[in-house]
Amino acid sequence: MSERLADTDEEQRRLAVMSLRRRPFPEVMELLFRAMGDDSWRVRKEAVSVVLQAQPLQAEELEALIALLRSADNAGLRNSAVESLERIGVPAVEQLCAHLGDPDHDLRKFIIDILGNIRCATCVPLLVQALDDEDMNVRVAAAENLGKIGDAHALPHLLKVLDGGEVWLKFTVLDALSSIGAPVPLAKLEPLLQEGLLRRATYDCLGILGDRKCFPLLLEGLHDKAKNAREAAAIALMRQRGRLSPQEQEELVDRPLRDLAGSATAKKLIDSLHGEEPVMISALAQLCGVMGDERAALPLVRVARADRLKGVCLEALRRIGEPVMPLLLEHFPFAIAAERAVIVHLIAETGRPGSEDLLFAALEDEGAEVRRCAAVALGRLAPQGAAPRVARLLDDEEPQVCEGALDGLQHLAARDAEGVSAICSELLRNRDARKRRDAAIVLGALADGERLARLVKDEDATVRRAAVASLARVDLPQALGALTLSLSDEEPEVRAAAAQALAEKGGHEVLAPLCLALADEDPWVQTAALKGLTAVGDPEALPGVTALLEQAQGPVLIAALSTLAALGGPEALGPVRQALYHGDEEVVEAAIGILAAHGADWIPEHGQALLEHPHWMVRRSFVRVLAQLQGAESLTVLDQALARESDPLVKGEIVELLDRLR
């Protein structure tokens, strides 16, 4: 075996490690440890996997594994040992803690890092002691990992470090306090703002832990000479603002920020929008919107190129309001497509007069998003002659532009019903089913029940489906009859759409058709009907739902159980309790969730069976619900479940729940 582990072929060495799985761990331990230091990460990974499979390790075997942390000349071996110990988790904690007094400061640091990643609260007192370790790196590691564990019992000891000690250690303590999230006296944090290297971390901490008293400090931080401190103060300020009521926002934040508009400080904050950190840019965009400084207009438009930041930038531009529009319109001819789309979007929202020519020209823009936004904008502004020009984009090669044209035409239906109706007539004569589908969508906005009722008989299923969906918006007598007729359509997707449309219409008159759809042969139609009956909320549907339970499976059964509980309340939960013993684990999980919404009285009778369920997903779902419903009363049961649990994911879940409840 030693020869195979020394083979020059990486794959042969990996296969040799795999073969060790079949042998007792004590016999192959040294060979596995050798493989954990292999040059190949694939071989090292396989060796770690074999070690973990051998759990539980004996005390002497754990000691041998811990000893590998001293391998200063082989980083791969040391890292493999770290990974193994972290994944062994709680069973290794006691022996790891026994080495926290080891003379080797590197070993002490590695063990503290491992304990932090295991996140076991029992070792918090020992990590607190390590805050006074003679080695700086060990002290920093202790602070960092107390933050990872997140136990509030460490709070007074971490705060004590802030009274003295090295700047780098204080920096780490501030991060740890932020991670723990427990309230910290402002008097402990305010003095740290006098230390230049700590201001950024202190503002971060104030953003998470501060109270109303911190707002003057954060507002003052916006004037800080250091760019990173200013930005940290801005992030913290906007984070804290989000926790206030509208009245408090105005009093404590918005009014002082508006006073900054036009100032040199405002310009520096606006300039920071050119950064690359999304969290920071998002906070600064919000701040600029509240501040109302129109100089932020173009930077915000540039930031809005990024999809994830577009929403917050648009909101900021809306908040600044009319003053940004002249700047944006002046920039429009020189803007890239993404920026032009944002500007067109704002024109639509502001209804700025005199923009019609720009919007009509934008319908032919090279940028697809610009064309889409222009179609939507014209639909909202409804200038004369917009309908036929927007309708041309129904032939656009980009799907999102076609959708924008449909959106625009639906809005135009309210202001130019005659023009839009004529466009629909033309579309309906087209042999292309996509055009007739578009007509069906727009006819919904026109509330044209007569033509929609004819379209539910179209030869194309996509047209029929669109017509059915539009009929949900039509409050005319023929709508209900057409939807009921569509429940017998040859295509399941049309029948499902009809069931959904009936649910959207609501009212007692849709009850009979939806109950009829419960007998459909397609599970998606049955599911749509069940969801519809839940939305209608009429208990008269209970007999039909109960009858369906006898043959329902999978998603249909899950939907039926949910509908049963929604319509019948606690008195109808008998079948849901029976479903806890169903052969489909997804059904069992759904039943657990449904019962959890109605209290905990079912747990004493069924809890033990769920803790012993053969599928790990069910056990994990149940322990979550158990902790949620019973809180600290569940500790004994969770401890017992942890002792006999074999799945690592469920074990990890139970450990987290226990840490949270204790």
PDB file of C-alpha atoms in Angstrom, residues 462-554:
ATOM      1  CA  THR A 462     -51.339  29.595 -26.496  1.00  0.00           C
ATOM      2  CA  VAL A 463     -54.082  31.917 -27.776  1.00  0.00           C
ATOM      3  CA  ARG A 464     -56.733  30.102 -25.765  1.00  0.00           C
ATOM      4  CA  ARG A 465     -54.588  30.259 -22.662  1.00  0.00           C
ATOM      5  CA  ALA A 466     -53.998  34.022 -23.048  1.00  0.00           C
ATOM      6  CA  ALA A 467     -57.711  34.591 -23.615  1.00  0.00           C
ATOM      7  CA  VAL A 468     -58.573  32.611 -20.499  1.00  0.00           C
ATOM      8  CA  ALA A 469     -56.092  34.622 -18.407  1.00  0.00           C
ATOM      9  CA  SER A 470     -57.533  37.896 -19.725  1.00  0.00           C
ATOM     10  CA  LEU A 471     -61.085  36.839 -18.940  1.00  0.00           C
ATOM     11  CA  ALA A 472     -60.192  36.924 -15.259  1.00  0.00           C
ATOM     12  CA  ARG A 473     -60.052  40.725 -15.635  1.00  0.00           C
ATOM     13  CA  VAL A 474     -63.442  41.013 -17.377  1.00  0.00           C
ATOM     14  CA  ASP A 475     -66.509  41.590 -15.227  1.00  0.00           C
ATOM     15  CA  LEU A 476     -69.119  40.497 -17.755  1.00  0.00           C
ATOM     16  CA  PRO A 477     -71.658  37.627 -17.653  1.00  0.00           C
ATOM     17  CA  GLN A 478     -70.116  35.747 -20.569  1.00  0.00           C
ATOM     18  CA  ALA A 479     -66.729  35.562 -18.786  1.00  0.00           C
ATOM     19  CA  LEU A 480     -67.794  32.939 -16.234  1.00  0.00           C
ATOM     20  CA  GLY A 481     -69.368  30.739 -18.892  1.00  0.00           C
ATOM     21  CA  ALA A 482     -66.305  30.947 -21.138  1.00  0.00           C
ATOM     22  CA  LEU A 483     -63.969  30.058 -18.257  1.00  0.00           C
ATOM     23  CA  THR A 484     -66.141  27.135 -17.209  1.00  0.00           C
ATOM     24  CA  LEU A 485     -66.118  25.906 -20.812  1.00  0.00           C
ATOM     25  CA  SER A 486     -62.306  26.148 -20.860  1.00  0.00           C
ATOM     26  CA  LEU A 487     -62.105  23.679 -17.984  1.00  0.00           C
ATOM     27  CA  SER A 488     -62.859  20.998 -20.615  1.00  0.00           C
ATOM     28  CA  ASP A 489     -60.214  22.225 -23.083  1.00  0.00           C
ATOM     29  CA  GLU A 490     -58.078  19.495 -24.673  1.00  0.00           C
ATOM     30  CA  GLU A 491     -54.847  21.145 -23.425  1.00  0.00           C
ATOM     31  CA  PRO A 492     -54.003  20.847 -19.684  1.00  0.00           C
ATOM     32  CA  GLU A 493     -52.257  24.227 -19.653  1.00  0.00           C
ATOM     33  CA  VAL A 494     -55.462  25.921 -20.814  1.00  0.00           C
ATOM     34  CA  ARG A 495     -57.522  24.077 -18.192  1.00  0.00           C
ATOM     35  CA  ALA A 496     -55.030  25.055 -15.492  1.00  0.00           C
ATOM     36  CA  ALA A 497     -55.161  28.698 -16.636  1.00  0.00           C
ATOM     37  CA  ALA A 498     -58.960  28.551 -16.496  1.00  0.00           C
ATOM     38  CA  ALA A 499     -58.874  27.267 -12.919  1.00  0.00           C
ATOM     39  CA  GLN A 500     -56.469  30.047 -11.967  1.00  0.00           C
ATOM     40  CA  ALA A 501     -58.633  32.674 -13.703  1.00  0.00           C
ATOM     41  CA  LEU A 502     -61.729  31.467 -11.859  1.00  0.00           C
ATOM     42  CA  ALA A 503     -59.833  31.789  -8.582  1.00  0.00           C
ATOM     43  CA  GLU A 504     -58.858  35.358  -9.467  1.00  0.00           C
ATOM     44  CA  LYS A 505     -62.476  36.249 -10.239  1.00  0.00           C
ATOM     45  CA  GLY A 506     -63.592  34.842  -6.890  1.00  0.00           C
ATOM     46  CA  GLY A 507     -67.120  34.748  -5.559  1.00  0.00           C
ATOM     47  CA  HIS A 508     -69.502  31.930  -4.743  1.00  0.00           C
ATOM     48  CA  GLU A 509     -70.314  31.327  -8.422  1.00  0.00           C
ATOM     49  CA  VAL A 510     -66.796  29.964  -9.168  1.00  0.00           C
ATOM     50  CA  LEU A 511     -67.069  27.281  -6.475  1.00  0.00           C
ATOM     51  CA  ALA A 512     -68.872  24.672  -8.606  1.00  0.00           C
ATOM     52  CA  PRO A 513     -66.526  24.954 -11.626  1.00  0.00           C
ATOM     53  CA  LEU A 514     -63.430  24.712  -9.410  1.00  0.00           C
ATOM     54  CA  CYS A 515     -64.808  21.663  -7.605  1.00  0.00           C
ATOM     55  CA  LEU A 516     -65.464  20.152 -11.030  1.00  0.00           C
ATOM     56  CA  ALA A 517     -61.825  20.705 -11.957  1.00  0.00           C
ATOM     57  CA  LEU A 518     -60.748  18.561  -8.972  1.00  0.00           C
ATOM     58  CA  ALA A 519     -61.708  15.530 -11.080  1.00  0.00           C
ATOM     59  CA  ASP A 520     -59.401  16.555 -13.931  1.00  0.00           C
ATOM     60  CA  GLU A 521     -56.940  13.900 -15.087  1.00  0.00           C
ATOM     61  CA  ASP A 522     -54.007  16.343 -15.076  1.00  0.00           C
ATOM     62  CA  PRO A 523     -52.280  16.956 -11.699  1.00  0.00           C
ATOM     63  CA  TRP A 524     -51.409  20.563 -12.560  1.00  0.00           C
ATOM     64  CA  VAL A 525     -55.053  21.365 -13.246  1.00  0.00           C
ATOM     65  CA  GLN A 526     -56.048  19.720  -9.962  1.00  0.00           C
ATOM     66  CA  THR A 527     -53.370  21.717  -8.131  1.00  0.00           C
ATOM     67  CA  ALA A 528     -54.541  24.964  -9.738  1.00  0.00           C
ATOM     68  CA  ALA A 529     -58.118  24.181  -8.726  1.00  0.00           C
ATOM     69  CA  LEU A 530     -57.067  23.448  -5.138  1.00  0.00           C
ATOM     70  CA  LYS A 531     -55.152  26.709  -4.897  1.00  0.00           C
ATOM     71  CA  GLY A 532     -58.185  28.467  -6.329  1.00  0.00           C
ATOM     72  CA  LEU A 533     -60.470  26.927  -3.718  1.00  0.00           C
ATOM     73  CA  THR A 534     -58.060  28.016  -1.006  1.00  0.00           C
ATOM     74  CA  ALA A 535     -58.196  31.568  -2.344  1.00  0.00           C
ATOM     75  CA  VAL A 536     -62.005  31.520  -2.515  1.00  0.00           C
ATOM     76  CA  GLY A 537     -62.141  30.190   1.051  1.00  0.00           C
ATOM     77  CA  ASP A 538     -65.580  28.617   0.913  1.00  0.00           C
ATOM     78  CA  PRO A 539     -66.000  25.592   3.265  1.00  0.00           C
ATOM     79  CA  GLU A 540     -68.606  24.133   0.881  1.00  0.00           C
ATOM     80  CA  ALA A 541     -65.648  22.783  -1.112  1.00  0.00           C
ATOM     81  CA  LEU A 542     -64.536  20.507   1.743  1.00  0.00           C
ATOM     82  CA  PRO A 543     -66.355  17.326   0.577  1.00  0.00           C
ATOM     83  CA  GLY A 544     -64.745  17.521  -2.869  1.00  0.00           C
ATOM     84  CA  VAL A 545     -61.285  18.147  -1.397  1.00  0.00           C
ATOM     85  CA  THR A 546     -61.686  15.309   1.101  1.00  0.00           C
ATOM     86  CA  ALA A 547     -62.742  12.918  -1.678  1.00  0.00           C
ATOM     87  CA  LEU A 548     -59.665  13.857  -3.698  1.00  0.00           C
ATOM     88  CA  LEU A 549     -57.350  12.845  -0.825  1.00  0.00           C
ATOM     89  CA  GLU A 550     -58.071   9.162  -1.398  1.00  0.00           C
ATOM     90  CA  GLN A 551     -56.239   8.962  -4.742  1.00  0.00           C
ATOM     91  CA  ALA A 552     -54.042  12.089  -4.678  1.00  0.00           C
ATOM     92  CA  GLN A 553     -50.260  11.802  -4.717  1.00  0.00           C
ATOM     93  CA  GLY A 554     -47.254  14.140  -4.695  1.00  0.00           C
TER      94      GLY A 554
END
